[in-house]
mmCIF file of C-alpha atoms and ligand atoms in Angstrom:
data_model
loop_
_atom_site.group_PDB
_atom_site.id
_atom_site.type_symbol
_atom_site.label_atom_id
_atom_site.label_comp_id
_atom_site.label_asym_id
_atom_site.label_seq_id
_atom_site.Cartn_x
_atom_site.Cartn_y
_atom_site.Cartn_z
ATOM 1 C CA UNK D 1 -27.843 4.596 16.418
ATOM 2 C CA UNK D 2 -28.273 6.594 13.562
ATOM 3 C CA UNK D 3 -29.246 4.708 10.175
ATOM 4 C CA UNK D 4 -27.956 5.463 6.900
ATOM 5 C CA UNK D 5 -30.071 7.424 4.527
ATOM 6 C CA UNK D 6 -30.410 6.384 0.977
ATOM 7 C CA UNK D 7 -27.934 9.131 -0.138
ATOM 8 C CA UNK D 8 -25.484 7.015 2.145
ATOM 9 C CA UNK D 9 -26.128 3.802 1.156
ATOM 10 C CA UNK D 10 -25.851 5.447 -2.815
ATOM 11 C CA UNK D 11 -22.165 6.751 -1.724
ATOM 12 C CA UNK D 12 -21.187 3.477 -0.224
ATOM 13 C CA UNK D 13 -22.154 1.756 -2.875
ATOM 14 C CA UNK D 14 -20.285 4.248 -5.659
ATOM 15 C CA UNK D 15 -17.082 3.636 -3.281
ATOM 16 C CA UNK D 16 -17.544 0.283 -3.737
ATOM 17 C CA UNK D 17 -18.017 0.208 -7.425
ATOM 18 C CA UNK D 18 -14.616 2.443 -7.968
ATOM 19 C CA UNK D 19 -13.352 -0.860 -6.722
ATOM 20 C CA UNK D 20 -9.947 0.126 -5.567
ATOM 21 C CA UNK D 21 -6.994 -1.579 -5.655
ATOM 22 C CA UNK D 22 -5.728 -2.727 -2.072
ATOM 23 C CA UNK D 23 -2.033 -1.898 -0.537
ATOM 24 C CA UNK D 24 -0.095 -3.102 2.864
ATOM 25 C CA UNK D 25 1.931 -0.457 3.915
ATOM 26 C CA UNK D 26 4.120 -1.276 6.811
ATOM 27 C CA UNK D 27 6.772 0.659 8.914
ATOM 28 C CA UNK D 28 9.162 0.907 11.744
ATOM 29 C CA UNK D 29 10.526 2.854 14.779
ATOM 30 C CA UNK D 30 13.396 1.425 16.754
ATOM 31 C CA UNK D 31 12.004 -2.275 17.498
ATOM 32 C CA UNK D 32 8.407 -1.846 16.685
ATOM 33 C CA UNK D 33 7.358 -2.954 13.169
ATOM 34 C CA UNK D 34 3.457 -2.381 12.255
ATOM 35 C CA UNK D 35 0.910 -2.587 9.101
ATOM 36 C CA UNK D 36 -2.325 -2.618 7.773
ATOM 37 C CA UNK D 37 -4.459 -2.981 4.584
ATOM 38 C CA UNK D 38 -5.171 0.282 2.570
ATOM 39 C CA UNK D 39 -7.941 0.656 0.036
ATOM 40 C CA UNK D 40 -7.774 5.049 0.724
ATOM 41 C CA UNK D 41 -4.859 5.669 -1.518
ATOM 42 C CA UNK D 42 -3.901 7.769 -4.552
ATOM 43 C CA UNK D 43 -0.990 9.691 -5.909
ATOM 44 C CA UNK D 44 -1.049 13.010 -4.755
ATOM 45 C CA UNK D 45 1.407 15.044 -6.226
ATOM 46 C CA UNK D 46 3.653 15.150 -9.693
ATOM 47 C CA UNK D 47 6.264 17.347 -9.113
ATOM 48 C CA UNK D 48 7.220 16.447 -6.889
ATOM 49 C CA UNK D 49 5.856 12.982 -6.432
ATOM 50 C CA UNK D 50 3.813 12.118 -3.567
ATOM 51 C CA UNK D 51 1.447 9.180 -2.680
ATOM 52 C CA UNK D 52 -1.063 9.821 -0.351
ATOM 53 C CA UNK D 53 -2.692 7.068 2.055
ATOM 54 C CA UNK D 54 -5.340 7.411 4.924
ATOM 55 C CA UNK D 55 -5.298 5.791 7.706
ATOM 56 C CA UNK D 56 -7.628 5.139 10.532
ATOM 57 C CA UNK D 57 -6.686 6.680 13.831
ATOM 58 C CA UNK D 58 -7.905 3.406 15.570
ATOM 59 C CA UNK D 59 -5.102 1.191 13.723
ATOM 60 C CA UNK D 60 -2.091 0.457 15.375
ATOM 61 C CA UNK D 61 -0.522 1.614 12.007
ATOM 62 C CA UNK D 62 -1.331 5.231 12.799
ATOM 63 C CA UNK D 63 0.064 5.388 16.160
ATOM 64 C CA UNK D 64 3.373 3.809 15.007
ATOM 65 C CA UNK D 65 3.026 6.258 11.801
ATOM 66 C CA UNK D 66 3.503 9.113 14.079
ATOM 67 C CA UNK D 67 6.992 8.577 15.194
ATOM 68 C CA UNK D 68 8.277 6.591 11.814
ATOM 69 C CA UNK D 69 9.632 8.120 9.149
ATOM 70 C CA UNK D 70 10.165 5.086 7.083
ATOM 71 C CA UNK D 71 7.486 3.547 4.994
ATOM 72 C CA UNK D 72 6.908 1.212 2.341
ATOM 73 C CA UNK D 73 3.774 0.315 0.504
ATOM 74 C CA UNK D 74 2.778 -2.802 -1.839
ATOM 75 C CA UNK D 75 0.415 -3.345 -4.384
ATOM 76 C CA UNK D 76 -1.110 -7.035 -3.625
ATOM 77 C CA UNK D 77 -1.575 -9.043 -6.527
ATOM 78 C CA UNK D 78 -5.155 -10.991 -7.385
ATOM 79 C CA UNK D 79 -3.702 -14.092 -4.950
ATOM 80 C CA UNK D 80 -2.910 -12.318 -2.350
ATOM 81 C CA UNK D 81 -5.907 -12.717 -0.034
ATOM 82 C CA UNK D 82 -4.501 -14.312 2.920
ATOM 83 C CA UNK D 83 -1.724 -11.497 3.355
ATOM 84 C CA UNK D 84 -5.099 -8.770 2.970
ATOM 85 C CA UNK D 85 -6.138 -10.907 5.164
ATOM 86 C CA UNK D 86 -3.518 -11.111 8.022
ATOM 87 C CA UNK D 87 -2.656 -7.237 7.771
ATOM 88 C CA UNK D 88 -6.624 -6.286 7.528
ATOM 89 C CA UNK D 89 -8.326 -8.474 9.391
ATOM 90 C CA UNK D 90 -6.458 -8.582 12.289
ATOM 91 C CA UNK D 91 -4.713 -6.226 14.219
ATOM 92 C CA UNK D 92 -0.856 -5.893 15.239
ATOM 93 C CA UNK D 93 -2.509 -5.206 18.918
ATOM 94 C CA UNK D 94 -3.574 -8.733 18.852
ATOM 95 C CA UNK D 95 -0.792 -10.563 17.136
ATOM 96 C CA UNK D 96 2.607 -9.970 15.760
ATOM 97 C CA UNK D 97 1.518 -9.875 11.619
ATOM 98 C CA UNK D 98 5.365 -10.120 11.175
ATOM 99 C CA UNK D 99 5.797 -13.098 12.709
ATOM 100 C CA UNK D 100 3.405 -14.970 10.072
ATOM 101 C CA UNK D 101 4.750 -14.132 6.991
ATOM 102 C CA UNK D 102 7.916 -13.606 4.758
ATOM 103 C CA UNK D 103 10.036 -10.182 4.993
ATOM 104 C CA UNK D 104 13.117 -8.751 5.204
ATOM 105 C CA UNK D 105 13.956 -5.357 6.798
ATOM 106 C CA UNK D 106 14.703 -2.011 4.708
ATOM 107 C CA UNK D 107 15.402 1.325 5.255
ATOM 108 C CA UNK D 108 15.322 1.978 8.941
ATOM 109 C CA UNK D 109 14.054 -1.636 9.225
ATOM 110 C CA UNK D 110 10.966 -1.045 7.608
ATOM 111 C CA UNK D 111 9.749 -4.392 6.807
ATOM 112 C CA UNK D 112 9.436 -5.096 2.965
ATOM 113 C CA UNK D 113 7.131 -7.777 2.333
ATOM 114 C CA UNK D 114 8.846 -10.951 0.747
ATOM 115 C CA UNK D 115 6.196 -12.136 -1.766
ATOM 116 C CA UNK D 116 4.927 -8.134 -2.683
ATOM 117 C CA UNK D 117 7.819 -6.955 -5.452
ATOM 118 C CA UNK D 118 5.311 -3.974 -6.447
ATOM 119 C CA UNK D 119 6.052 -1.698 -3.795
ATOM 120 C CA UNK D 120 7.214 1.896 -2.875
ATOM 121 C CA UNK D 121 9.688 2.640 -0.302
ATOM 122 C CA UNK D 122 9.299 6.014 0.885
ATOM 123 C CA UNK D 123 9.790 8.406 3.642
ATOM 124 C CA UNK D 124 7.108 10.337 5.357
ATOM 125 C CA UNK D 125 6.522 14.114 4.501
ATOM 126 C CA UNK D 126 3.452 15.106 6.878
ATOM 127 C CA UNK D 127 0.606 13.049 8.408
ATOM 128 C CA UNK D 128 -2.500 15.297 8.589
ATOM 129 C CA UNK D 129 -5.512 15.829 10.925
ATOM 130 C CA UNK D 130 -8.473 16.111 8.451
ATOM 131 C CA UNK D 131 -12.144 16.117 9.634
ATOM 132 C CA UNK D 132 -12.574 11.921 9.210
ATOM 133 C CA UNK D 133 -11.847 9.257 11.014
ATOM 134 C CA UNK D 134 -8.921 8.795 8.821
ATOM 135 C CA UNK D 135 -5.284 10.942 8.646
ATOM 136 C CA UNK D 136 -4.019 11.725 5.934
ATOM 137 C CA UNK D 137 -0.070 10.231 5.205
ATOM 138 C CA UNK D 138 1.980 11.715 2.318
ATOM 139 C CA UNK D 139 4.497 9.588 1.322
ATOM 140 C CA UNK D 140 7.995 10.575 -0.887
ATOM 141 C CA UNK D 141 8.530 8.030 -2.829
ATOM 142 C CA UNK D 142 12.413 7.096 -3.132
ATOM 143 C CA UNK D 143 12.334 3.360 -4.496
ATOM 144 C CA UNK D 144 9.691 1.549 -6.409
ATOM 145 C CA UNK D 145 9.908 -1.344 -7.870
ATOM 146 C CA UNK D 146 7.228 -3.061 -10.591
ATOM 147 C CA UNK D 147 7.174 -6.684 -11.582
ATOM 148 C CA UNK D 148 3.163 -7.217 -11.906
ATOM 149 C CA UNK D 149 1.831 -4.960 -15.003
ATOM 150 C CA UNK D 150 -1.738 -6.410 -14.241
ATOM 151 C CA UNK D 151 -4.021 -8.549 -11.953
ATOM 152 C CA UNK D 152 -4.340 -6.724 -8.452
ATOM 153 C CA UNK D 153 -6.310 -7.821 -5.452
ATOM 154 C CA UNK D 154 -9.374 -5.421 -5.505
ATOM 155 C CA UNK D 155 -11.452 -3.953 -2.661
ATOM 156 C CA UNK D 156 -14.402 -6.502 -4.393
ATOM 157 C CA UNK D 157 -12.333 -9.709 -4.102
ATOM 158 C CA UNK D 158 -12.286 -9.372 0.040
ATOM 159 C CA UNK D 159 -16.309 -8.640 0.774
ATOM 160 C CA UNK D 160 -15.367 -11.590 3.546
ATOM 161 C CA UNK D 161 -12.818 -9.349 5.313
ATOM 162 C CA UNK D 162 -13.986 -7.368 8.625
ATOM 163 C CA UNK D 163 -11.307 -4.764 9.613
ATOM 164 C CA UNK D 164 -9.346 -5.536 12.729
ATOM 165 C CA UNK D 165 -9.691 -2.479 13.615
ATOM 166 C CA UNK D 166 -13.388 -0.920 12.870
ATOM 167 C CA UNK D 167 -13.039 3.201 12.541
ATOM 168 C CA UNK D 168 -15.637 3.698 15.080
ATOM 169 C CA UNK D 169 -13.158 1.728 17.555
ATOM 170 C CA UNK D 170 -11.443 4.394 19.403
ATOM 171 C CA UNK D 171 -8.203 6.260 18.415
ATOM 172 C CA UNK D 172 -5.444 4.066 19.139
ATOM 173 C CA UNK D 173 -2.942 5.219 22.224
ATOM 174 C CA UNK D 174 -0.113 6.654 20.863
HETATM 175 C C1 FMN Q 1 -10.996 -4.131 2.550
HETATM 176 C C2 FMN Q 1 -10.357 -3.340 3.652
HETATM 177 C C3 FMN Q 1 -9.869 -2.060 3.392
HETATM 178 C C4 FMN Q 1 -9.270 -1.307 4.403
HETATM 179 N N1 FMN Q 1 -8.821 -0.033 4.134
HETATM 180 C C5 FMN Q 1 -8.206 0.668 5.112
HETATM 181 C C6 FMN Q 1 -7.678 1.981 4.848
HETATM 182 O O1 FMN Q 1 -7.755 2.517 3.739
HETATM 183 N N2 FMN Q 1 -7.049 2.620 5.870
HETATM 184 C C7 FMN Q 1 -6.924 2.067 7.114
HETATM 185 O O2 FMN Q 1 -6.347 2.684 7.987
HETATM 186 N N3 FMN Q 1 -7.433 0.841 7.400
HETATM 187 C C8 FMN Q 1 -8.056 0.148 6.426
HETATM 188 N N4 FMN Q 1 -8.553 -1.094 6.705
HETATM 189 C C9 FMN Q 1 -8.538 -1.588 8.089
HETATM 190 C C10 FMN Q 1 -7.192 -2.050 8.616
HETATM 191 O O3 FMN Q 1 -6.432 -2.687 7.623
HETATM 192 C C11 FMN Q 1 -7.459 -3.013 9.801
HETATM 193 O O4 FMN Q 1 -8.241 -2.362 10.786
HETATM 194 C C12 FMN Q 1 -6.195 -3.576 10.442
HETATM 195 O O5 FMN Q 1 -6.578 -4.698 11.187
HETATM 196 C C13 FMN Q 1 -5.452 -2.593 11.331
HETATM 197 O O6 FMN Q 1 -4.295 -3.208 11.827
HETATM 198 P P1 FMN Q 1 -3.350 -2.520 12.928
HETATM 199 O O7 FMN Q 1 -4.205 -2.236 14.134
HETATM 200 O O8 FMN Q 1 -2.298 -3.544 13.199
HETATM 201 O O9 FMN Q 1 -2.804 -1.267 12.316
HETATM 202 C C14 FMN Q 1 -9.143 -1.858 5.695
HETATM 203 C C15 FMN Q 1 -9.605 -3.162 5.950
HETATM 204 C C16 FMN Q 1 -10.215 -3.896 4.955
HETATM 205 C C17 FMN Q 1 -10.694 -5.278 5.260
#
């Protein structure tokens, strides 16, 4: 076991301090729905426009992420810890996430979540390799929809959560 250096714990620390806001994205192929918390996000392009979001190659999300095309991502307002909590904290390997709370299916069934109206549907343009533990999916964004102008769930408000999925776990099957 290797332990961090100082420079290390001085990056985590900066990371945390950016204090991003947190996302579910979820998505379909045929009958299998999946999702997980994001707090690696940003937009990535203008024109045209493109979100990026990276996900960990041991989540169940990234497996199912390589044969969907459909996804849709939601901005979690400040209450919203139990749903960061059920898509980060546990993993779709484990239980069925869909089964516990409110959505209804969109575009090729990919499940938009009930009680998050801040969300982009959008359709996948790559998902790339990178040197992290993370891939990299860019997302064309076809619907959004705001209602919240303020008052998202930040990375700092869910200290309690442990991933489901940890990134040294190994890559999930696909
Ligand atoms: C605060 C927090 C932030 C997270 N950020 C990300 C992220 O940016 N990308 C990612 O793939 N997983 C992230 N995770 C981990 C996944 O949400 C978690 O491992 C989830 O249980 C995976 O579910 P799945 O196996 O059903 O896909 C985060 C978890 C927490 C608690």
């Amino acid at each position: 076991v290797t332990l961090p250096s100082a420079s290390d714990e001085t990056f985590d620390e900066l990371m945390r301090d950016l204090d991003p806001p947190l996302l579910v994205v979820t998505t379909a192929h045929d009958d299998e729905r999946a999702g997980c918390l994001v707090g690696f996000h940003s937009q990535c392009g203008i024109a045209p426009r493109r979100y990026a979001l990276w996900i960990s190659r041991a989540n169940r999300t990234a497996a199912v992420a390589t044969r969907a095309t459909a996804f849709a991502v939601h901005v979690l307002g400040a209450q919203q810890h139990e749903l960061a909590a059920l898509f980060g904290a546990k993993t779709g390997d484990d239980i069925d996430k869909f089964a516990r709370c409110a959505w209804v299916p969109g575009r090729d069934g990919v499940p938009l979540l009930a009680d998050c109206p801040d969300r982009i549907t959008g359709r996948k343009r790559d998902l790339v390799e990178v040197d992290a533990d993370h891939v990299c999916l860019v997302i064309e964004p076809l619907d959004t929809h705001q209602v919240r102008t303020d008052s998202w769930l930040r990375l700092a408000e869910v200290h309690d959560l442990r991933a489901g999925h940890p990134p040294d776990d190994p890559p999930h099957p696909r």
